[in-house]
Short mmCIF file of C-alpha atoms in Angstrom, two decimals:
data_model
loop_
_atom_site.label_atom_id
_atom_site.label_comp_id
_atom_site.label_asym_id
_atom_site.label_seq_id
_atom_site.Cartn_x
_atom_site.Cartn_y
_atom_site.Cartn_z
CA MET A 1 -58.18 0.53 7.97
CA ALA A 2 -59.10 4.18 8.88
CA GLU A 3 -62.10 4.02 6.34
CA ALA A 4 -63.46 1.12 9.02
CA ALA A 5 -62.49 3.27 11.88
CA GLU A 6 -64.79 6.26 10.17
CA SER A 7 -67.31 3.92 9.23
CA SER A 8 -67.97 2.43 12.87
CA GLY A 9 -68.09 5.95 14.41
CA ASP A 10 -70.95 7.41 11.73
CA PRO A 11 -73.72 5.88 12.82
CA GLY A 12 -73.26 8.38 15.86
CA THR A 13 -74.24 5.56 18.90
CA THR A 14 -73.68 7.64 22.09
CA SER A 15 -72.43 5.10 24.12
CA PRO A 16 -69.25 5.02 24.21
CA ARG A 17 -67.81 1.40 23.23
CA PRO A 18 -64.23 0.18 23.31
CA LEU A 19 -62.34 1.22 19.50
CA PHE A 20 -62.54 -1.24 16.98
CA ALA A 21 -65.48 -3.04 18.36
CA GLY A 22 -67.77 -2.61 15.70
CA LEU A 23 -66.25 -3.68 12.90
CA SER A 24 -67.60 -6.90 12.82
CA ASP A 25 -71.27 -5.61 11.75
CA ILE A 26 -69.71 -3.10 9.01
CA SER A 27 -71.79 -2.42 6.19
CA ILE A 28 -69.73 -1.80 3.18
CA SER A 29 -72.52 -0.41 1.06
CA GLN A 30 -71.05 2.92 0.40
CA ASP A 31 -68.83 3.69 -2.03
CA ILE A 32 -66.00 3.34 0.39
CA PRO A 33 -63.13 1.54 -1.63
CA VAL A 34 -61.64 -2.08 -0.59
CA GLU A 35 -60.12 -2.71 -3.57
CA GLY A 36 -55.99 -1.74 -4.11
CA GLU A 37 -52.79 -3.34 -3.60
CA ILE A 38 -51.76 -4.37 -0.40
CA THR A 39 -48.57 -5.68 -1.60
CA ILE A 40 -45.17 -2.95 -0.83
CA PRO A 41 -44.21 -2.02 -3.91
CA MET A 42 -40.78 -3.34 -4.42
CA ARG A 43 -37.24 -1.58 -5.87
CA SER A 44 -37.23 -4.25 -8.08
CA HIS A 45 -34.27 -2.79 -9.71
CA ILE A 46 -32.00 -3.11 -6.54
CA ARG A 47 -32.96 -6.90 -6.51
CA GLU A 48 -31.93 -8.10 -9.12
CA PHE A 49 -29.05 -6.17 -9.50
CA ASP A 50 -28.44 -7.87 -6.10
CA SER A 51 -29.79 -11.46 -6.71
CA SER A 52 -28.23 -11.98 -10.38
CA THR A 53 -24.27 -10.81 -10.53
CA LEU A 54 -24.14 -14.46 -11.27
CA ASN A 55 -25.65 -14.17 -14.27
CA GLU A 56 -24.33 -10.65 -15.60
CA SER A 57 -21.66 -11.41 -18.36
CA VAL A 58 -18.08 -11.53 -17.31
CA GLN A 59 -16.94 -8.49 -19.09
CA ASN A 60 -19.75 -6.65 -16.95
CA THR A 61 -18.12 -8.01 -14.31
CA ILE A 62 -14.35 -6.68 -15.01
CA MET A 63 -15.47 -3.77 -16.19
CA ARG A 64 -16.95 -3.02 -13.08
CA ASP A 65 -14.02 -3.90 -10.81
CA LEU A 66 -11.74 -1.82 -13.76
CA LYS A 67 -13.85 1.75 -12.90
CA ALA A 68 -13.72 0.68 -9.18
CA VAL A 69 -9.76 0.26 -9.65
CA GLY A 70 -9.99 3.61 -12.26
CA LYS A 71 -11.69 5.51 -10.04
CA LYS A 72 -9.51 5.21 -7.20
CA PHE A 73 -6.41 5.91 -9.56
CA MET A 74 -8.05 9.44 -10.17
CA HIS A 75 -8.41 9.83 -6.15
CA VAL A 76 -4.75 8.88 -5.90
CA LEU A 77 -3.73 11.74 -8.57
CA TYR A 78 -5.68 14.52 -7.43
CA PRO A 79 -5.28 13.62 -3.99
CA ARG A 80 -8.15 15.88 -1.49
CA LYS A 81 -9.42 14.88 1.80
CA SER A 82 -11.90 12.17 0.38
CA ASN A 83 -12.90 8.60 1.85
CA THR A 84 -13.63 6.44 -1.27
CA LEU A 85 -10.22 4.37 -0.74
CA LEU A 86 -10.99 3.66 2.55
CA ARG A 87 -14.46 3.26 2.47
CA ASP A 88 -14.11 0.95 -1.07
CA TRP A 89 -10.92 -0.57 -0.32
CA ASP A 90 -9.73 -3.36 -2.88
CA LEU A 91 -6.24 -4.64 -3.30
CA TRP A 92 -6.34 -5.09 -6.97
CA GLY A 93 -4.98 -1.75 -7.66
CA PRO A 94 -2.20 -2.25 -5.92
CA LEU A 95 -1.34 -5.87 -6.97
CA ILE A 96 -1.44 -4.21 -10.91
CA LEU A 97 0.58 -1.44 -9.69
CA CYS A 98 3.53 -4.02 -7.66
CA VAL A 99 3.25 -6.43 -10.79
CA THR A 100 3.55 -3.30 -13.61
CA LEU A 101 6.64 -2.10 -11.16
CA ALA A 102 8.38 -5.69 -10.46
CA LEU A 103 8.57 -6.35 -14.64
CA MET A 104 9.82 -2.90 -14.97
CA LEU A 105 12.39 -2.38 -12.40
CA GLN A 106 13.93 -6.72 -12.64
CA ARG A 107 17.38 -7.06 -13.95
CA SER A 108 17.65 -8.83 -17.13
CA SER A 109 19.32 -12.43 -17.04
CA ILE A 110 22.86 -11.26 -18.50
CA ASP A 111 23.19 -9.33 -15.70
CA SER A 112 25.84 -11.41 -13.05
CA GLU A 113 23.96 -13.35 -9.82
CA LYS A 114 25.32 -10.96 -7.29
CA ASP A 115 25.98 -7.21 -8.97
CA GLY A 116 22.55 -5.71 -10.36
CA GLY A 117 19.07 -4.64 -9.74
CA PRO A 118 16.35 -6.07 -7.54
CA GLN A 119 14.70 -9.36 -8.68
CA PHE A 120 11.41 -9.58 -10.04
CA ALA A 121 10.52 -11.34 -6.06
CA GLU A 122 13.25 -8.70 -4.41
CA VAL A 123 10.68 -5.61 -5.37
CA PHE A 124 7.45 -7.52 -5.12
CA VAL A 125 8.52 -8.63 -1.24
CA ILE A 126 9.83 -5.23 -0.70
CA VAL A 127 6.77 -3.43 -1.63
CA TRP A 128 4.28 -5.57 0.13
CA PHE A 129 6.53 -6.49 3.27
CA GLY A 130 6.92 -2.84 3.67
CA ALA A 131 3.31 -1.81 3.49
CA VAL A 132 2.24 -4.48 5.92
CA THR A 133 5.08 -3.24 8.28
CA ILE A 134 3.84 0.09 8.14
CA THR A 135 0.37 -1.01 8.76
CA LEU A 136 1.41 -2.99 11.93
CA ASN A 137 3.08 0.01 12.91
CA SER A 138 0.41 2.99 12.68
CA LYS A 139 -1.91 0.37 14.33
CA LEU A 140 0.41 -0.91 17.31
CA LEU A 141 0.91 3.57 17.73
CA GLY A 142 -2.71 3.30 18.17
CA GLY A 143 -4.35 4.57 14.46
CA ASN A 144 -7.83 3.56 14.16
CA ILE A 145 -7.57 2.18 10.47
CA SER A 146 -7.95 -1.02 9.15
CA PHE A 147 -5.63 -3.26 8.32
CA PHE A 148 -6.46 -3.58 4.54
CA GLN A 149 -7.61 -0.01 4.43
CA SER A 150 -3.94 0.79 4.97
CA LEU A 151 -2.58 -1.80 2.61
CA CYS A 152 -5.32 -0.56 0.08
CA VAL A 153 -3.83 3.30 1.08
CA LEU A 154 -0.09 2.52 0.84
CA GLY A 155 -0.31 0.41 -2.20
CA TYR A 156 -2.82 2.55 -5.06
CA CYS A 157 0.15 5.87 -3.91
CA ILE A 158 2.56 4.10 -5.58
CA LEU A 159 0.87 4.77 -8.98
CA PRO A 160 2.87 8.42 -8.87
CA LEU A 161 6.18 6.22 -8.32
CA THR A 162 4.73 3.19 -11.05
CA VAL A 163 4.38 6.43 -14.07
CA ALA A 164 7.79 7.74 -13.31
CA MET A 165 9.40 4.13 -13.74
CA LEU A 166 7.31 4.52 -17.16
CA VAL A 167 8.90 7.83 -17.96
CA CYS A 168 12.80 6.74 -16.72
CA ARG A 169 12.06 3.82 -19.62
CA LEU A 170 11.39 5.91 -22.25
CA VAL A 171 13.56 8.65 -20.95
CA LEU A 172 16.61 5.72 -20.70
CA LEU A 173 16.05 4.84 -24.43
CA ALA A 174 17.54 8.51 -25.37
CA GLU A 175 20.80 8.06 -24.95
CA PRO A 176 23.03 8.46 -21.58
CA GLY A 177 24.56 11.64 -20.06
CA PRO A 178 24.35 14.07 -17.66
CA ILE A 179 20.70 16.08 -18.96
CA ASN A 180 19.54 12.27 -19.03
CA PHE A 181 19.77 11.52 -15.32
CA VAL A 182 18.68 15.12 -14.47
CA VAL A 183 15.68 15.20 -15.81
CA ARG A 184 15.54 11.46 -14.30
CA PHE A 185 16.20 12.72 -10.83
CA PHE A 186 13.67 15.26 -11.37
CA VAL A 187 10.65 13.26 -12.27
CA VAL A 188 11.42 10.59 -9.52
CA ILE A 189 12.18 13.91 -6.92
CA VAL A 190 8.64 14.79 -7.97
CA MET A 191 6.32 11.71 -8.01
CA PHE A 192 8.33 11.04 -5.06
CA ALA A 193 6.94 14.15 -3.12
CA TRP A 194 3.45 13.14 -5.07
CA SER A 195 3.15 10.00 -3.00
CA ILE A 196 3.97 10.88 -0.19
CA VAL A 197 1.43 14.09 -0.16
CA ALA A 198 -1.27 11.65 -1.70
CA SER A 199 -0.57 8.85 1.11
CA THR A 200 -0.62 11.24 3.85
CA ALA A 201 -4.35 12.89 3.14
CA PHE A 202 -5.53 9.81 3.43
CA LEU A 203 -3.83 7.96 6.42
CA ALA A 204 -2.97 11.22 8.93
CA ASP A 205 -6.33 11.71 9.80
CA SER A 206 -6.58 8.29 11.52
CA GLN A 207 -4.05 8.80 13.63
CA PRO A 208 -3.85 9.73 17.21
CA PRO A 209 -2.85 13.58 17.04
CA ASN A 210 0.52 13.60 19.13
CA ARG A 211 1.88 10.58 16.85
CA LYS A 212 1.17 11.33 13.34
CA ALA A 213 4.71 12.31 12.71
CA LEU A 214 5.86 8.34 14.02
CA ALA A 215 3.46 6.88 11.71
CA ILE A 216 3.99 8.95 8.87
CA TYR A 217 7.94 8.79 8.79
CA PRO A 218 7.78 4.81 7.84
CA VAL A 219 5.63 5.67 4.87
CA PHE A 220 8.62 8.16 3.92
CA LEU A 221 10.76 6.03 4.23
CA PHE A 222 9.36 3.31 2.15
CA TYR A 223 8.75 5.75 -1.00
CA PHE A 224 12.24 6.59 -0.69
CA VAL A 225 13.33 2.85 -1.15
CA ILE A 226 11.17 2.28 -3.95
CA SER A 227 11.87 5.42 -5.76
CA TRP A 228 15.71 4.80 -5.19
CA MET A 229 15.57 1.72 -6.83
CA ILE A 230 13.39 3.50 -9.69
CA LEU A 231 16.68 6.24 -9.54
CA THR A 232 19.24 3.80 -10.15
CA PHE A 233 17.85 1.42 -12.81
CA THR A 234 19.73 0.84 -15.40
CA PRO A 235 18.46 -1.44 -18.56
CA MET B 1 -1.66 9.70 26.97
CA ALA B 2 -0.58 13.10 26.21
CA ALA B 3 0.03 14.31 30.13
CA ALA B 4 2.24 11.88 31.24
CA ASP B 5 4.80 13.69 30.66
CA GLU B 6 3.55 15.96 33.45
CA LEU B 7 2.79 12.89 35.58
CA ALA B 8 6.03 11.34 34.98
CA PHE B 9 8.50 12.00 37.93
CA HIS B 10 10.93 14.17 37.05
CA GLU B 11 14.59 13.06 37.49
CA PHE B 12 17.57 15.44 39.16
CA GLU B 13 20.54 14.05 39.48
CA GLU B 14 21.10 14.39 42.85
CA ALA B 15 18.45 12.17 43.00
CA SER B 16 19.22 9.95 40.94
CA ASP B 17 22.86 9.18 42.16
CA LEU B 18 20.72 8.60 45.66
CA LEU B 19 18.77 6.69 44.20
CA ALA B 20 22.07 4.57 42.34
CA GLU B 21 23.85 4.44 46.22
CA THR B 22 20.64 3.97 47.85
CA PRO B 23 21.06 0.30 49.60
CA ASP B 24 17.77 -1.71 48.67
CA ALA B 25 16.08 1.06 46.73
CA ALA B 26 13.12 -0.40 44.76
CA THR B 27 12.25 -0.17 41.22
CA THR B 28 14.92 -0.98 38.96
CA SER B 29 13.74 -2.34 36.13
CA GLY B 30 9.69 -1.22 36.89
CA SER B 31 8.46 -4.10 36.10
CA ASN B 32 9.06 -6.59 38.38
CA GLN B 33 10.43 -6.44 41.83
CA LEU B 34 8.73 -3.50 43.62
CA THR B 35 9.60 -3.77 47.29
CA PRO B 36 8.86 -0.71 49.17
CA GLN B 37 12.36 -0.71 51.03
CA GLY B 38 14.10 2.52 52.21
CA HIS B 39 12.80 5.64 51.31
CA VAL B 40 13.32 6.98 47.47
CA ALA B 41 14.41 10.52 47.06
CA VAL B 42 12.74 11.80 43.69
CA ALA B 43 10.63 14.68 43.49
CA VAL B 44 7.27 14.13 42.04
CA ASP B 45 6.24 17.65 41.30
CA SER B 46 5.87 18.50 38.00
CA GLY B 47 5.60 22.43 38.53
CA GLY B 48 8.83 25.01 38.62
CA SER B 49 10.62 23.68 41.66
CA TYR B 50 13.44 22.02 40.86
CA GLY B 51 14.67 21.25 44.76
CA ALA B 52 14.13 17.31 44.98
CA GLU B 53 12.09 16.31 48.39
CA GLU B 54 13.72 14.31 50.45
CA GLU B 55 10.90 11.93 51.91
CA VAL B 56 8.27 10.82 49.54
CA GLU B 57 6.17 8.24 50.22
CA GLU B 58 7.28 5.24 48.27
CA SER B 59 3.74 3.71 48.83
CA ASP B 60 2.06 5.42 46.95
CA ARG B 61 4.41 5.11 43.78
CA THR B 62 4.29 2.30 44.14
CA ALA B 63 0.55 1.23 44.27
CA LEU B 64 0.28 3.34 40.92
CA LEU B 65 2.57 1.38 39.55
CA GLN B 66 1.15 -1.12 40.47
CA GLU B 67 -1.51 -0.98 38.84
CA GLU B 68 -0.43 0.18 35.41
CA LYS B 69 1.61 -2.79 35.13
CA GLN B 70 -1.48 -4.59 34.16
CA GLN B 71 0.42 -5.85 31.18
CA PRO B 72 -2.38 -8.09 29.21
CA GLY B 73 -0.91 -11.72 27.74
CA PHE B 74 1.84 -12.50 25.28
CA TRP B 75 -0.63 -13.26 22.78
CA THR B 76 -3.05 -10.30 22.54
CA PHE B 77 -2.70 -7.43 20.70
CA GLY B 78 -2.20 -5.52 23.46
CA TYR B 79 0.52 -6.71 24.87
CA TYR B 80 2.92 -5.55 21.98
CA GLN B 81 0.85 -2.01 22.28
CA SER B 82 2.36 -1.46 25.42
CA PHE B 83 5.76 -0.83 23.34
CA PHE B 84 4.68 0.99 21.17
CA ASP B 85 2.94 3.63 23.57
CA VAL B 86 4.65 6.58 22.77
CA ASP B 87 4.78 9.73 21.36
CA THR B 88 6.55 11.81 18.49
CA SER B 89 8.51 14.40 21.38
CA GLN B 90 9.68 11.20 23.78
CA VAL B 91 10.93 10.06 20.83
CA LEU B 92 12.74 12.61 19.85
CA ASP B 93 13.69 13.44 23.36
CA ARG B 94 15.19 9.80 23.60
CA ILE B 95 17.37 10.37 20.15
CA ARG B 96 18.63 13.43 21.47
CA GLY B 97 19.63 11.97 24.76
CA SER B 98 21.38 9.28 23.46
CA LEU B 99 23.40 11.95 20.95
CA LEU B 100 25.06 13.76 23.75
CA PRO B 101 26.04 11.42 26.63
CA ARG B 102 26.66 13.00 29.40
CA PRO B 103 28.86 11.16 32.55
CA GLY B 104 26.54 11.62 35.31
CA HIS B 105 22.52 11.04 32.73
CA ASN B 106 22.18 7.35 32.86
CA PHE B 107 20.15 7.20 29.83
CA VAL B 108 17.66 4.26 30.79
CA ARG B 109 16.90 6.29 34.21
CA HIS B 110 16.92 9.89 32.36
CA HIS B 111 15.50 9.21 29.04
CA LEU B 112 13.34 6.21 28.82
CA ARG B 113 12.22 6.64 32.85
CA ASN B 114 12.15 2.52 32.88
CA ARG B 115 9.73 2.51 29.70
CA PRO B 116 11.17 1.01 27.01
CA ASP B 117 9.99 1.28 23.45
CA LEU B 118 10.66 -0.91 19.83
CA TYR B 119 10.00 2.01 17.75
CA GLY B 120 12.73 3.78 18.35
CA PRO B 121 15.44 0.78 18.14
CA PHE B 122 12.89 -0.63 15.12
CA TRP B 123 13.02 2.38 12.93
CA ILE B 124 16.39 3.32 13.63
CA CYS B 125 18.12 0.40 12.52
CA ALA B 126 15.86 0.16 9.79
CA THR B 127 16.34 3.85 8.47
CA LEU B 128 20.30 2.97 9.15
CA ALA B 129 20.04 -0.36 6.79
CA PHE B 130 18.73 1.56 3.68
CA VAL B 131 20.87 4.72 4.22
CA LEU B 132 24.02 2.09 4.29
CA ALA B 133 22.85 0.67 0.87
CA VAL B 134 22.51 4.26 -0.45
CA THR B 135 25.43 6.04 -0.28
CA GLY B 136 27.34 2.80 -0.40
CA ASN B 137 26.30 2.76 -4.42
CA LEU B 138 26.05 6.65 -4.24
CA THR B 139 29.99 6.27 -3.39
CA LEU B 140 30.31 4.22 -6.48
CA VAL B 141 28.69 6.05 -8.95
CA LEU B 142 30.51 9.35 -8.00
CA ALA B 143 33.72 7.03 -8.25
CA GLN B 144 32.52 5.89 -11.46
CA ARG B 145 32.10 9.74 -12.72
CA ARG B 146 36.04 10.14 -11.93
CA ASP B 147 37.25 7.25 -13.43
CA PRO B 148 34.56 5.61 -16.34
CA SER B 149 36.16 2.35 -16.10
CA ILE B 150 34.67 1.14 -13.08
CA HIS B 151 31.22 -1.15 -13.66
CA TYR B 152 28.48 0.56 -12.22
CA SER B 153 25.68 -1.92 -10.42
CA PRO B 154 23.11 -1.20 -8.37
CA GLN B 155 24.31 -4.14 -5.81
CA PHE B 156 20.86 -4.33 -4.20
CA HIS B 157 22.05 -7.45 -2.68
CA LYS B 158 23.84 -5.07 -0.10
CA VAL B 159 20.49 -3.77 1.22
CA THR B 160 19.93 -7.52 2.78
CA VAL B 161 23.29 -7.59 3.94
CA ALA B 162 22.98 -4.44 5.48
CA GLY B 163 19.51 -4.90 7.12
CA VAL B 164 20.67 -8.57 8.10
CA THR B 165 23.60 -7.36 10.30
CA ILE B 166 22.34 -4.44 11.60
CA TYR B 167 18.72 -5.74 13.05
CA CYS B 168 20.39 -8.87 14.37
CA TYR B 169 23.67 -6.79 15.99
CA VAL B 170 20.53 -4.71 17.89
CA TRP B 171 18.79 -8.05 18.27
CA LEU B 172 21.38 -10.49 19.87
CA VAL B 173 24.22 -8.39 21.30
CA PRO B 174 21.89 -6.98 24.21
CA LEU B 175 20.73 -10.38 24.46
CA ALA B 176 24.10 -11.55 25.38
CA LEU B 177 24.59 -8.33 27.66
CA TRP B 178 21.49 -9.04 29.21
CA ALA B 179 21.82 -12.44 30.59
CA PHE B 180 25.34 -11.84 31.49
CA LEU B 181 24.18 -9.29 33.70
CA ARG B 182 21.43 -11.39 35.15
CA TRP B 183 24.16 -14.04 35.76
CA ARG B 184 25.95 -11.87 37.72
CA LYS B 185 23.53 -10.19 39.80
CA GLY B 186 24.05 -11.68 42.66
CA VAL B 187 26.83 -10.16 43.15
CA ARG B 188 25.56 -6.82 42.71
CA GLU B 189 23.08 -5.90 46.20
CA ARG B 190 22.32 -1.98 45.14
CA MET B 191 21.34 -2.13 41.50
CA GLY B 192 19.29 -4.51 39.70
CA PRO B 193 19.73 -5.26 35.50
CA TYR B 194 18.21 -3.53 32.98
CA THR B 195 15.16 -5.75 31.39
CA PHE B 196 15.95 -7.14 27.90
CA LEU B 197 13.86 -4.12 26.09
CA GLU B 198 15.74 -1.34 27.72
CA THR B 199 18.97 -3.20 26.75
CA VAL B 200 17.56 -3.16 23.76
CA CYS B 201 17.09 0.10 23.51
CA VAL B 202 19.70 1.92 24.67
CA TYR B 203 21.62 -0.44 22.02
CA GLY B 204 18.81 0.70 19.05
CA TYR B 205 19.23 4.51 20.26
CA SER B 206 22.56 4.21 19.90
CA LEU B 207 22.59 3.40 16.55
CA PHE B 208 21.13 6.53 15.89
CA VAL B 209 24.48 9.33 15.55
CA PHE B 210 25.73 6.64 12.75
CA ILE B 211 23.06 7.90 9.77
CA PRO B 212 24.30 11.20 9.62
CA THR B 213 27.57 9.38 10.17
CA VAL B 214 27.42 7.44 6.71
CA VAL B 215 25.55 10.24 4.96
CA LEU B 216 28.50 12.39 5.21
CA TRP B 217 31.34 9.35 4.10
CA LEU B 218 30.12 10.21 0.98
CA ILE B 219 33.11 12.69 1.14
CA PRO B 220 35.55 10.98 -0.87
CA VAL B 221 38.36 12.47 1.56
CA PRO B 222 39.50 9.58 3.07
CA TRP B 223 41.06 11.35 6.70
CA LEU B 224 37.67 13.14 6.81
CA GLN B 225 36.20 10.30 6.62
CA TRP B 226 37.97 8.01 9.70
CA LEU B 227 37.12 11.36 11.56
CA PHE B 228 33.67 11.45 11.18
CA GLY B 229 33.60 7.29 12.16
CA GLY B 230 36.04 7.58 15.29
CA LEU B 231 33.80 10.84 16.18
CA ALA B 232 30.68 8.90 15.54
CA LEU B 233 31.94 5.71 16.92
CA ALA B 234 33.31 7.61 20.47
CA LEU B 235 29.83 9.00 20.66
CA SER B 236 28.23 6.05 20.20
CA ALA B 237 30.18 4.02 22.79
CA ALA B 238 29.99 7.01 24.94
CA SER B 239 26.22 6.29 25.76
CA LEU B 240 26.16 2.61 25.78
CA VAL B 241 28.88 2.58 28.48
CA PHE B 242 27.40 5.81 30.59
CA THR B 243 24.48 3.80 31.26
CA LEU B 244 26.30 0.44 31.48
CA TRP B 245 28.58 2.05 34.38
CA PRO B 246 25.99 2.37 37.05
CA VAL B 247 25.02 -1.37 36.69
CA VAL B 248 28.80 -2.46 36.60
CA ARG B 249 30.68 -0.65 38.88
CA GLU B 250 29.65 -2.87 41.74
CA ASP B 251 31.26 -5.99 40.46
CA THR B 252 34.73 -7.07 40.60
CA ARG B 253 37.11 -4.52 38.32
CA LEU B 254 37.96 -7.07 35.85
CA VAL B 255 34.67 -8.29 34.99
CA ALA B 256 33.84 -4.80 34.70
CA ALA B 257 36.81 -3.12 32.32
CA VAL B 258 36.45 -6.76 30.47
CA LEU B 259 32.81 -5.96 29.63
CA LEU B 260 32.70 -2.31 28.79
CA SER B 261 36.38 -3.36 26.73
CA THR B 262 33.82 -6.28 24.58
CA VAL B 263 30.77 -4.01 24.01
CA VAL B 264 32.85 -1.03 22.79
CA LEU B 265 35.22 -3.34 20.76
CA LEU B 266 31.61 -4.88 19.09
CA HIS B 267 30.73 -1.54 18.25
CA ALA B 268 33.87 -0.49 16.81
CA LEU B 269 33.36 -4.04 14.61
CA LEU B 270 30.86 -3.02 13.74
CA ALA B 271 31.15 0.46 12.51
CA VAL B 272 34.21 -0.66 10.55
CA GLY B 273 33.58 -3.62 9.15
CA CYS B 274 30.42 -1.41 7.58
CA LYS B 275 33.21 1.15 6.42
CA PHE B 276 34.99 -1.96 4.67
CA TYR B 277 32.00 -3.55 2.70
CA PHE B 278 30.11 -0.76 1.81
CA PHE B 279 32.52 2.20 0.99
CA GLN B 280 35.60 0.60 -0.70
CA PRO B 281 38.38 2.97 0.11
CA LEU B 282 38.74 4.10 -3.86
CA PRO B 283 42.21 6.27 -3.71
CA LEU B 284 41.80 9.33 -5.51
CA ALA B 285 44.95 9.07 -7.54
CA HIS B 286 44.59 5.11 -8.85
CA PRO B 287 41.23 3.74 -8.98
CA ALA B 288 40.94 0.02 -8.56
CA PRO B 289 37.81 -2.01 -9.46
CA PRO B 290 35.41 -2.48 -6.24
CA THR B 291 33.59 -5.41 -8.37
CA GLN B 292 36.74 -7.70 -7.75
CA ALA B 293 37.73 -6.75 -4.59
CA ALA B 294 34.03 -7.06 -3.43
CA SER B 295 33.97 -10.56 -4.89
CA LEU B 296 36.94 -11.35 -3.40
CA SER B 297 36.74 -10.57 -0.17
CA PRO B 298 35.13 -7.34 1.19
CA ASP B 299 37.12 -7.17 4.39
CA LEU B 300 40.70 -5.95 2.28
CA PRO B 301 41.29 -2.98 0.47
CA PRO B 302 41.13 -3.19 -2.73
CA PRO B 303 44.97 -4.22 -4.25
CA PRO B 304 46.41 -1.35 -5.78
CA THR B 305 46.60 -3.59 -9.15
CA SER B 306 45.83 -0.69 -11.71
CA SER B 307 47.99 1.57 -10.41
CA ALA B 308 50.75 0.34 -12.02
CA HIS B 309 49.60 1.04 -15.69
CA THR B 310 46.94 3.88 -14.72
CA THR B 311 49.82 6.27 -13.71
#
């Protein structure tokens, strides 16, 4: 287009003509290149990626989700103020953690019905309803975090306590005694503190400034109850 | 709403007494009747002067309150958000007010200032339920360390029992109280009844004193446990009675006495029931197996069957 406008101005006619008026009688005898690509070069890599997730292998799909979950685990283990958990939330991680914790915490069927540790369903209900209650509480207090983002953060921050459960189970294989209990107590306390710090790092910014303590206290209670269930677990 | 504390009117003791005694005083519950009859002797200044001003224009305050109380419908989220409109400092202040009841201070007027919240009652009840279950379990652990013959188990079902009991208490008893006070409204000309939420609030915050008491019940000295229990019950019941007294004193003596004694009795029943169910009184010298007692009758003390052959 620019070359055509220049060529119409080339004969140097003095009479003022409207713009592009002589476009129809341009002679194309000069060596003006009139060939070339008129299609916009597509970023074909992205287009193919979007449209062909249906065609990729199952392994690709699973590995992609597993990598996302693993990345978030790393963010929980080394909590910095980052937005990854909030921006790309998913509930796979919390589900995996909750099922693992509940499977490890449930009592064996030999125990009596009344006295005993929690069943699988009780742990599951406590974790999910606890998380939902805390989310509702923070939204009612005026926090600007979405429902699923908050569930995601609370679920992922159970990871340190799940690790504590694994360690406790291993320690319980040794002989019982006061040292056994002290080791388990210490591990659970450290992981409890880690969970609180991790979830506070992600959640605290979304609360109104004069209500932060009101929103964080239920998180503290939630992880305290889970830690208690882990600490009192006897096989 | 950070400046709400500065804008809210500060009530003083002479003023609240005058408010209680002035006939046809407006705004008892704050949300419904706002009839601007008579003068309200309440100071509105937020500065340093602490004298109660006598005549304050009622219409200004009425208009302001009417604008404030445009509540959304109960199906919207904003409706429930209005019950959680509290700051950390306000919640702490309310807890402090319930811990230290004074005869002149009405909890609803002085601390709630007719703006009840649901955050306090809900989370205090949740904390109390979990603390009860945890310390009950801990008592069993400590008892087992003294006497290895006691069978230890996590007793997770106690969490459910504790939760259900406490939440039912904090919701059903205020409901009954509120209904009763409304029914008797005709007898009372001066002060209207509290709203349902204010009653729930009073009960919820009055349970806070039991949380440290339950933790102190870990100490396995029986007379100390009863001392702490009695102290907590006295503080908690005093808070309730001082709040209810202005509403009830215009009623006939019989009704007032019966109502107040029922309230205190129910409260005592809750405290004693919790003590017996979650903390089986294990005597130091003759420990009895608590699982047997728990399955039989949780309210009676365990039978001293093993005392014969342990000595």
